[in-house]
CSV table of C-alpha atoms in Angstrom, one decimal:
chain,number,residue,atom,x,y,z
I,201,MET,CA,-21.1,6.1,-10.9
I,202,SER,CA,-19.9,9.4,-9.4
I,203,LYS,CA,-18.3,12.0,-11.6
I,204,THR,CA,-14.8,13.2,-10.8
I,205,ILE,CA,-14.4,17.0,-10.9
I,206,LYS,CA,-10.9,18.3,-11.4
I,207,ILE,CA,-10.2,21.6,-9.4
I,208,GLU,CA,-7.3,23.7,-10.3
I,209,PRO,CA,-6.9,26.5,-7.7
I,210,ASN,CA,-5.5,29.8,-8.9
I,211,LEU,CA,-3.4,31.0,-6.0
I,212,GLN,CA,-2.4,34.2,-7.7
I,213,PHE,CA,-6.1,35.1,-8.1
I,214,VAL,CA,-6.6,34.5,-4.4
I,215,LYS,CA,-3.8,37.0,-3.6
I,216,GLU,CA,-5.2,39.6,-6.0
I,217,LEU,CA,-8.6,39.2,-4.5
I,218,GLN,CA,-7.2,39.7,-1.0
I,219,GLU,CA,-5.4,42.9,-2.2
I,220,VAL,CA,-8.6,44.5,-3.6
I,221,GLY,CA,-10.8,44.0,-0.6
I,222,GLY,CA,-11.1,40.3,0.2
I,223,ALA,CA,-8.4,40.3,2.8
I,224,ASP,CA,-10.4,38.3,5.4
I,225,LEU,CA,-11.8,35.6,3.1
I,226,LYS,CA,-9.7,32.8,4.7
I,227,LYS,CA,-11.5,33.4,8.0
I,228,CYS,CA,-14.7,31.8,6.6
I,229,TYR,CA,-15.5,28.4,8.0
I,230,GLN,CA,-18.7,27.8,6.0
I,231,CYS,CA,-21.4,28.3,8.6
I,232,ALA,CA,-23.7,29.8,6.0
I,233,THR,CA,-24.8,32.6,8.3
I,234,CYS,CA,-24.2,35.1,5.4
I,235,SER,CA,-26.6,33.3,3.0
I,236,VAL,CA,-29.3,32.9,5.7
I,237,ALA,CA,-29.0,36.6,6.7
I,238,CYS,CA,-29.0,38.1,3.2
I,239,PRO,CA,-32.4,39.6,2.4
I,240,MET,CA,-31.7,39.4,-1.3
I,241,SER,CA,-30.2,35.9,-1.7
I,242,PRO,CA,-32.5,33.4,-3.5
I,243,ALA,CA,-33.4,30.1,-1.9
I,244,ASP,CA,-32.0,28.2,-4.9
I,245,ASN,CA,-28.2,28.2,-5.0
I,246,PRO,CA,-27.9,31.2,-2.5
I,247,TYR,CA,-25.0,33.6,-2.1
I,248,PRO,CA,-22.5,34.6,-0.7
I,249,ARG,CA,-21.6,31.3,0.9
I,250,LYS,CA,-20.7,29.6,-2.4
I,251,GLU,CA,-18.6,32.6,-3.4
I,252,MET,CA,-16.6,32.3,-0.2
I,253,VAL,CA,-15.9,28.6,-1.0
I,254,TRP,CA,-14.9,29.4,-4.5
I,255,ALA,CA,-12.7,32.3,-3.4
I,256,GLN,CA,-10.9,30.1,-0.9
I,257,TRP,CA,-10.3,27.5,-3.5
I,258,GLY,CA,-9.1,30.1,-6.1
I,259,LEU,CA,-11.8,29.2,-8.7
I,260,LYS,CA,-11.3,32.3,-10.8
I,261,ASP,CA,-13.4,31.3,-13.8
I,262,LYS,CA,-16.5,30.5,-11.7
I,263,LEU,CA,-16.2,33.8,-9.7
I,264,VAL,CA,-15.6,36.2,-12.6
I,265,ASN,CA,-18.6,34.7,-14.5
I,266,ASP,CA,-20.8,34.5,-11.4
I,267,ILE,CA,-24.1,36.5,-11.9
I,268,ASP,CA,-24.7,36.7,-8.2
I,269,ILE,CA,-21.9,39.1,-7.5
I,270,TRP,CA,-24.0,41.6,-9.4
I,271,LEU,CA,-27.3,40.8,-7.6
I,272,CYS,CA,-25.7,41.8,-4.3
I,273,HIS,CA,-26.3,45.5,-3.3
I,274,ASN,CA,-23.5,45.4,-0.7
I,275,CYS,CA,-25.7,46.3,2.4
I,276,GLY,CA,-23.0,44.7,4.6
I,277,THR,CA,-25.5,42.6,6.7
I,278,CYS,CA,-23.6,39.4,6.0
I,279,SER,CA,-20.3,40.9,7.1
I,280,GLU,CA,-21.9,42.4,10.2
I,281,LEU,CA,-23.3,39.0,11.3
I,282,CYS,CA,-20.4,36.8,10.3
I,283,PRO,CA,-19.1,35.1,13.5
I,284,ARG,CA,-15.6,34.9,12.1
I,285,GLY,CA,-15.3,38.5,10.6
I,286,ALA,CA,-14.7,37.1,7.1
I,287,LYS,CA,-16.7,40.0,5.6
I,288,PRO,CA,-18.5,38.3,2.7
I,289,GLY,CA,-19.9,41.6,1.5
I,290,ASP,CA,-16.4,43.0,1.0
I,291,LEU,CA,-15.5,39.9,-0.9
I,292,LEU,CA,-18.3,40.4,-3.4
I,293,ALA,CA,-17.4,44.0,-3.7
I,294,ALA,CA,-13.8,43.0,-4.4
I,295,LEU,CA,-15.0,40.6,-7.0
I,296,ARG,CA,-16.9,43.3,-8.8
I,297,ASN,CA,-13.8,45.5,-8.6
I,298,MET,CA,-11.7,42.8,-10.2
I,299,THR,CA,-14.4,42.3,-12.9
I,300,TYR,CA,-14.3,46.0,-13.8
I,301,ARG,CA,-10.6,45.7,-14.3
I,302,LYS,CA,-10.6,42.6,-16.4
I,303,LEU,CA,-13.9,42.5,-18.3
I,304,VAL,CA,-12.7,44.5,-21.2
I,305,LYS,CA,-9.5,45.8,-22.8
I,306,PRO,CA,-7.4,47.9,-22.8
I,307,ALA,CA,-6.5,46.2,-19.5
I,308,ILE,CA,-4.0,48.8,-18.6
I,309,ILE,CA,-6.8,51.3,-17.8
I,310,GLY,CA,-8.1,48.7,-15.3
I,311,GLU,CA,-4.7,48.5,-13.7
I,312,TRP,CA,-4.5,52.3,-13.5
I,313,MET,CA,-7.9,52.3,-11.8
I,314,SER,CA,-6.8,49.8,-9.1
I,315,SER,CA,-4.4,51.9,-7.1
I,316,PRO,CA,-4.0,55.6,-6.1
I,317,LYS,CA,-0.4,55.5,-7.3
I,318,HIS,CA,-1.8,55.7,-10.9
I,319,LEU,CA,-4.1,58.6,-10.2
I,320,PRO,CA,-1.5,61.1,-11.7
I,321,ILE,CA,-1.7,59.2,-15.0
I,322,LEU,CA,-5.5,59.1,-15.0
I,323,ALA,CA,-5.7,62.9,-14.2
I,324,GLY,CA,-2.7,63.8,-16.3
I,325,ILE,CA,-4.1,62.6,-19.6
I,326,PRO,CA,-7.1,65.0,-19.7
I,327,MET,CA,-5.2,67.8,-18.0
I,328,ALA,CA,-2.7,67.7,-20.8
I,329,ILE,CA,-5.4,67.5,-23.5
I,330,PHE,CA,-7.4,70.5,-22.2
I,331,ALA,CA,-4.2,72.5,-21.3
I,332,PHE,CA,-3.2,72.1,-25.0
I,333,ILE,CA,-6.6,73.3,-26.2
I,334,TRP,CA,-6.4,76.2,-23.8
I,335,MET,CA,-2.9,77.3,-24.9
I,336,ILE,CA,-3.7,77.0,-28.7
I,337,ARG,CA,-7.0,78.8,-28.3
I,338,ALA,CA,-5.4,81.5,-26.1
I,339,ALA,CA,-2.8,82.1,-28.7
I,340,LEU,CA,-5.5,82.5,-31.4
I,341,VAL,CA,-7.7,85.0,-29.4
I,342,GLY,CA,-4.8,86.7,-27.7
I,343,SER,CA,-5.7,86.0,-24.1
I,344,PHE,CA,-5.8,83.2,-21.6
I,345,PHE,CA,-9.0,84.7,-20.1
I,346,PRO,CA,-10.9,86.1,-23.0
I,347,LEU,CA,-14.0,88.3,-22.5
I,348,THR,CA,-16.7,89.3,-24.9
I,349,GLU,CA,-16.9,92.8,-26.2
I,350,ASP,CA,-19.3,93.7,-23.4
I,351,GLY,CA,-17.0,92.2,-20.8
I,352,LYS,CA,-18.8,88.9,-20.2
I,353,ILE,CA,-17.3,85.5,-19.6
I,354,VAL,CA,-18.2,82.9,-22.3
I,355,TYR,CA,-16.4,79.6,-21.9
I,356,GLY,CA,-17.0,78.8,-25.6
I,357,ASN,CA,-14.6,81.6,-26.5
I,358,LEU,CA,-11.8,79.6,-24.9
I,359,PHE,CA,-13.1,76.0,-25.3
I,360,PRO,CA,-15.4,76.1,-28.4
I,361,GLY,CA,-17.9,73.3,-28.4
I,362,ASP,CA,-18.4,72.9,-32.1
I,363,PHE,CA,-14.8,72.1,-33.1
I,364,THR,CA,-13.0,71.1,-29.8
I,365,ILE,CA,-15.1,69.9,-26.8
I,366,ASP,CA,-18.0,68.2,-28.6
I,367,PRO,CA,-15.8,66.3,-31.1
I,368,LEU,CA,-13.5,65.2,-28.3
I,369,PHE,CA,-16.2,64.0,-26.0
I,370,GLY,CA,-18.0,62.5,-29.0
I,371,LEU,CA,-15.0,60.3,-29.7
I,372,VAL,CA,-14.7,59.5,-26.0
I,373,ALA,CA,-18.4,58.4,-25.9
I,374,ILE,CA,-17.9,56.2,-29.0
I,375,PHE,CA,-14.8,54.6,-27.3
I,376,VAL,CA,-16.7,54.0,-24.1
I,377,ALA,CA,-19.8,52.6,-25.9
I,378,ILE,CA,-17.5,50.1,-27.8
I,379,CYS,CA,-15.8,49.1,-24.6
I,380,PHE,CA,-19.1,48.6,-22.8
I,381,GLY,CA,-20.5,46.6,-25.8
I,382,LEU,CA,-17.5,44.3,-25.6
I,383,GLY,CA,-17.8,44.1,-21.9
I,384,ILE,CA,-21.5,43.2,-22.0
I,385,LYS,CA,-20.7,40.5,-24.6
I,386,ASN,CA,-18.0,39.0,-22.4
I,387,MET,CA,-20.2,39.1,-19.4
I,388,ILE,CA,-23.2,37.4,-21.1
I,389,ASP,CA,-20.9,34.8,-22.7
I,390,GLY,CA,-19.7,34.0,-19.2
I,391,PHE,CA,-23.2,33.8,-17.8
I,392,LYS,CA,-24.3,31.5,-20.5
I,393,ALA,CA,-21.5,29.1,-19.7
I,394,ASN,CA,-22.1,29.2,-15.9
I,395,VAL,CA,-25.7,30.0,-15.1
I,396,THR,CA,-28.7,27.6,-15.5
I,397,GLU,CA,-32.2,28.7,-16.4
I,398,THR,CA,-34.6,28.1,-13.5
I,399,PHE,CA,-38.4,28.3,-13.8
I,400,VAL,CA,-41.4,27.0,-11.8
I,401,ILE,CA,-44.0,25.0,-13.6
I,402,GLY,CA,-46.7,27.3,-14.8
I,403,TYR,CA,-44.4,30.3,-14.6
I,404,LYS,CA,-44.2,31.8,-18.1
I,405,LYS,CA,-40.7,32.5,-19.3
I,406,PRO,CA,-40.3,36.2,-19.8
I,407,THR,CA,-39.2,37.6,-23.1
I,408,LEU,CA,-36.0,39.7,-23.2
I,409,LYS,CA,-38.3,42.8,-23.6
I,410,ASP,CA,-40.2,41.8,-20.4
I,411,ALA,CA,-36.9,41.5,-18.5
I,412,ILE,CA,-35.6,44.8,-19.8
I,413,ILE,CA,-38.8,46.7,-18.9
I,414,ALA,CA,-39.0,45.1,-15.4
I,415,THR,CA,-35.4,45.9,-14.6
I,416,ILE,CA,-35.6,49.5,-15.8
I,417,LYS,CA,-38.9,50.0,-14.0
I,418,TYR,CA,-38.1,48.4,-10.6
I,419,ASP,CA,-34.4,48.4,-10.3
I,420,VAL,CA,-33.3,51.5,-12.1
I,421,LEU,CA,-36.1,54.0,-11.6
I,422,GLN,CA,-37.6,52.7,-8.4
I,423,HIS,CA,-34.7,51.0,-6.7
I,424,SER,CA,-37.1,48.3,-5.5
I,425,ARG,CA,-34.7,45.5,-4.8
I,426,PHE,CA,-32.2,48.0,-3.4
I,427,LYS,CA,-34.8,49.2,-0.9
I,428,ASN,CA,-35.3,45.6,0.3
I,429,CYS,CA,-31.6,45.6,1.2
I,430,VAL,CA,-32.2,47.8,4.3
I,431,ASP,CA,-31.9,47.0,8.0
I,432,SER,CA,-30.7,50.2,9.6
I,433,PRO,CA,-31.1,54.0,9.2
I,434,ALA,CA,-27.7,54.1,7.6
I,435,ASP,CA,-28.8,51.7,4.9
I,436,GLU,CA,-31.9,53.8,4.3
I,437,GLU,CA,-29.7,56.8,3.9
I,438,ARG,CA,-27.5,54.9,1.4
I,439,VAL,CA,-30.5,53.9,-0.7
I,440,LYS,CA,-31.9,57.5,-0.6
I,441,GLY,CA,-28.5,59.0,-1.5
I,442,HIS,CA,-28.0,56.6,-4.4
I,443,GLN,CA,-31.4,57.3,-5.8
I,444,ILE,CA,-31.1,61.1,-5.5
I,445,LEU,CA,-27.6,61.0,-7.1
I,446,PHE,CA,-29.0,58.9,-9.9
I,447,TYR,CA,-31.8,61.4,-10.7
I,448,GLY,CA,-29.2,64.2,-10.5
I,449,PHE,CA,-27.2,62.5,-13.2
I,450,VAL,CA,-30.4,62.0,-15.3
I,451,ALA,CA,-31.1,65.8,-15.0
I,452,CYS,CA,-27.6,66.7,-16.1
I,453,ALA,CA,-27.7,64.2,-18.9
I,454,ILE,CA,-30.9,65.7,-20.3
I,455,VAL,CA,-29.4,69.2,-20.1
I,456,THR,CA,-26.2,68.1,-22.0
I,457,SER,CA,-28.3,66.3,-24.6
I,458,ILE,CA,-30.5,69.4,-25.2
I,459,VAL,CA,-27.5,71.7,-25.6
I,460,ALA,CA,-25.7,69.2,-27.9
I,461,VAL,CA,-28.7,68.6,-30.1
I,462,ALA,CA,-29.5,72.3,-30.3
I,463,LEU,CA,-25.9,73.2,-31.2
I,464,TRP,CA,-25.5,70.6,-33.9
I,465,GLY,CA,-29.1,70.4,-35.0
I,466,GLY,CA,-29.1,74.2,-35.3
I,467,LYS,CA,-26.6,73.9,-38.2
I,468,VAL,CA,-29.2,72.1,-40.2
I,469,ILE,CA,-32.4,73.5,-38.6
I,470,PRO,CA,-31.8,77.1,-37.8
I,471,TRP,CA,-34.6,77.6,-35.3
I,472,LEU,CA,-33.0,75.0,-33.0
I,473,ALA,CA,-29.8,77.0,-32.6
I,474,PRO,CA,-31.2,79.5,-30.0
I,475,VAL,CA,-32.5,76.7,-27.8
I,476,GLY,CA,-29.0,75.6,-26.8
I,477,HIS,CA,-27.2,78.9,-26.9
I,478,THR,CA,-24.9,79.3,-23.9
I,479,PRO,CA,-24.4,80.8,-21.4
I,480,MET,CA,-28.1,80.6,-20.6
I,481,PRO,CA,-29.9,83.1,-18.3
I,482,LEU,CA,-30.8,81.6,-14.8
I,483,TRP,CA,-34.5,81.7,-15.7
I,484,HIS,CA,-34.1,79.5,-18.8
I,485,PRO,CA,-35.9,76.1,-18.3
I,486,VAL,CA,-32.8,74.2,-19.3
I,487,LYS,CA,-30.6,76.2,-16.9
I,488,ILE,CA,-33.2,75.6,-14.1
I,489,LEU,CA,-33.0,71.9,-14.8
I,490,ALA,CA,-29.2,72.0,-14.7
I,491,ASN,CA,-29.3,73.7,-11.3
I,492,VAL,CA,-31.9,71.3,-10.0
I,493,GLY,CA,-29.5,68.5,-11.1
I,494,ALA,CA,-26.6,70.1,-9.3
I,495,VAL,CA,-28.7,70.3,-6.1
I,496,LEU,CA,-29.6,66.7,-6.4
I,497,LEU,CA,-26.0,65.7,-7.0
I,498,VAL,CA,-24.8,67.6,-3.9
I,499,THR,CA,-27.6,66.1,-1.8
I,500,GLY,CA,-26.9,62.6,-2.9
I,501,LEU,CA,-23.2,62.9,-2.6
I,502,THR,CA,-23.5,64.3,0.9
I,503,LEU,CA,-25.7,61.4,2.1
I,504,LEU,CA,-23.4,58.8,0.5
I,505,THR,CA,-20.2,60.4,1.8
I,506,ARG,CA,-21.5,60.8,5.3
I,507,ARG,CA,-22.8,57.2,5.3
I,508,ARG,CA,-19.4,55.9,4.1
I,509,LEU,CA,-17.5,58.0,6.7
I,510,ASN,CA,-19.7,56.8,9.5
I,511,SER,CA,-20.0,53.2,8.4
I,512,ASP,CA,-19.3,50.5,10.9
I,513,THR,CA,-15.9,48.9,10.0
I,514,LYS,CA,-17.3,45.5,10.9
I,515,LYS,CA,-20.1,45.9,8.4
I,516,SER,CA,-18.1,47.2,5.5
I,517,VAL,CA,-14.7,48.6,4.6
I,518,SER,CA,-14.3,51.4,2.1
I,519,ASN,CA,-11.7,50.9,-0.6
I,520,TYR,CA,-10.0,53.0,-3.2
I,521,TYR,CA,-12.7,52.2,-5.8
I,522,ASP,CA,-15.3,53.7,-3.5
I,523,TRP,CA,-13.4,56.9,-2.8
I,524,TYR,CA,-12.2,57.4,-6.3
I,525,LEU,CA,-15.8,57.4,-7.6
I,526,LEU,CA,-17.1,59.7,-4.9
I,527,GLY,CA,-14.1,62.0,-5.3
I,528,VAL,CA,-14.5,62.4,-9.1
I,529,ILE,CA,-18.2,63.0,-8.8
I,530,TRP,CA,-17.6,65.6,-6.1
I,531,VAL,CA,-15.1,67.4,-8.3
I,532,VAL,CA,-17.4,67.3,-11.3
I,533,THR,CA,-20.3,68.7,-9.2
I,534,LEU,CA,-18.4,71.4,-7.3
I,535,THR,CA,-16.4,72.6,-10.4
I,536,GLY,CA,-19.6,72.8,-12.3
I,537,ILE,CA,-21.3,74.9,-9.6
I,538,GLY,CA,-18.1,77.0,-9.2
I,539,ALA,CA,-17.8,77.7,-12.9
I,540,GLN,CA,-21.3,79.1,-12.9
I,541,VAL,CA,-20.7,81.2,-9.7
I,542,PHE,CA,-17.4,82.6,-10.9
I,543,ARG,CA,-18.8,83.4,-14.3
I,544,LEU,CA,-21.7,85.3,-12.9
I,545,ALA,CA,-19.3,87.1,-10.5
I,546,GLY,CA,-17.1,88.1,-13.4
I,547,VAL,CA,-13.9,86.6,-12.0
I,548,ALA,CA,-12.3,85.5,-15.2
I,549,PRO,CA,-9.1,83.7,-14.0
I,550,LEU,CA,-11.0,81.6,-11.4
I,551,ALA,CA,-13.9,81.0,-13.8
I,552,PHE,CA,-11.8,79.7,-16.6
I,553,PHE,CA,-9.5,77.6,-14.4
I,554,THR,CA,-12.6,76.1,-12.6
I,555,TYR,CA,-14.1,75.3,-16.0
I,556,TYR,CA,-10.9,73.7,-17.0
I,557,LEU,CA,-11.0,71.4,-14.0
I,558,HIS,CA,-14.6,70.7,-14.7
I,559,LEU,CA,-13.7,69.4,-18.2
I,560,VAL,CA,-10.8,67.3,-16.8
I,561,SER,CA,-13.1,65.7,-14.1
I,562,ILE,CA,-15.9,65.0,-16.6
I,563,PHE,CA,-13.3,63.3,-18.9
I,564,MET,CA,-12.1,61.2,-15.9
I,565,LEU,CA,-15.7,60.2,-15.1
I,566,ILE,CA,-16.7,59.3,-18.7
I,567,ALA,CA,-13.6,58.0,-20.4
I,568,TYR,CA,-12.7,55.5,-17.6
I,569,LEU,CA,-16.3,54.5,-17.0
I,570,PRO,CA,-16.1,50.8,-18.1
I,571,TRP,CA,-13.3,50.2,-15.6
I,572,SER,CA,-14.7,52.3,-12.6
I,573,LYS,CA,-17.2,51.4,-10.0
I,574,LEU,CA,-19.7,53.6,-11.8
I,575,GLY,CA,-19.6,51.0,-14.6
I,576,HIS,CA,-22.2,49.1,-12.5
I,577,LEU,CA,-24.8,51.3,-14.2
I,578,VAL,CA,-24.3,49.1,-17.2
I,579,TYR,CA,-22.9,45.9,-15.9
I,580,ARG,CA,-25.3,45.4,-12.9
I,581,THR,CA,-28.2,46.4,-15.1
I,582,THR,CA,-27.1,43.8,-17.7
I,583,ALA,CA,-26.9,41.2,-15.0
I,584,LEU,CA,-30.3,42.0,-13.6
I,585,ILE,CA,-31.9,41.8,-17.0
I,586,TYR,CA,-30.2,38.5,-17.7
I,587,ALA,CA,-31.2,37.1,-14.3
I,588,ARG,CA,-34.8,37.9,-15.0
I,589,TYR,CA,-34.6,36.5,-18.5
I,590,ILE,CA,-33.4,33.1,-17.2
I,591,GLY,CA,-35.7,33.1,-14.1
I,592,ARG,CA,-33.0,33.8,-11.5
I,593,LEU,CA,-35.1,36.9,-10.4
I,594,PRO,CA,-38.8,37.5,-10.6
I,595,ILE,CA,-40.5,39.8,-13.2
I,596,ASP,CA,-43.4,41.3,-11.4
I,597,GLU,CA,-43.4,43.9,-8.7
I,598,LYS,CA,-45.1,41.9,-5.9
I,599,LEU,CA,-42.5,39.1,-6.2
I,600,ILE,CA,-39.8,41.7,-6.1
I,601,GLU,CA,-41.3,43.3,-2.9
I,602,ASP,CA,-41.6,39.9,-1.3
I,603,ASP,CA,-38.2,38.8,-2.7
I,604,LYS,CA,-39.6,35.4,-3.8
I,605,ILE,CA,-37.7,33.4,-6.3
I,606,PHE,CA,-39.4,30.5,-8.0
I,607,VAL,CA,-37.5,27.5,-9.3
I,608,ILE,CA,-38.4,24.1,-10.7
């Protein structure tokens, strides 16, 4: 006896989806060209055809808990080959954008991230915070652009790390970690309710440790699956830019960690204090690593921005989420470089103002991370780990290179 399935379309969800990038979803007439053309789509229960059906029907719960929207790397091949111009790639990107907004509370931040009209709020919060610190500190030291006794610019004289900047960003980091933790829990709960384990006979089920190691090794460090998602020089440039940008972030994260550990650890272990003393001379190993990271960031950003500016509109369409992320990272990078250049040049007003903007942009990058496109660093990685753990993706490198998915 056949089982009756009750479907309750969410028409408001369809409207929201169209507004954030899925405007052409109703053009789809289910030819399955997208799933056949996708180099990443597994043979079992392939995407993005099913996502197009669910989107047209307004099946919100199935879509927001769909693991496959995170396995897509948005190469745009499906959109380019779609005979109706339905742009399935843009639909999956729109679904990810909606998930960023709604996966974790406070939901208001997700709403602010969804439209440029809220950008003054997102920027205004850190601008007010750091302007307040600047004014209070300036009143204490007697100058808005304080110099040392020998006439040098030291940003710590205006924005002290030990009792203003580090505690502030420490609290922000804790807030972001809690939000990501809740987001990951919500994501996995959704996967458990909607994704079925699939394994071939004789294929040993991986442990969670196996899945984590494989994902970090192949997807995070080597970009193996991402590299399979290439069918043009523009796609190669995108992968290269993404990987270079990633390692630029890694370099800067290492530098920040060394300075923070030295600053706070030096209060307990005195010999650590000189390690992170700033400003550092240009020949200092940590400073060299910081400048290498800056070069990598500029290179990666240039490749990704050029690719986005020159992208074929039939293949993909840029949205606000894309440009917000690129814009904030550009500001972080250029103000970081500018703060160093103006400090070395001894131009105090420009140096301190540039450093102020640098702090504002870093806050915008980090504090809103769980609701921004950069949140894919956590959410996509979580989805890839879970997909390997349940057999949706292969564990070993050869299967990744051949993009072979085994199912029972």
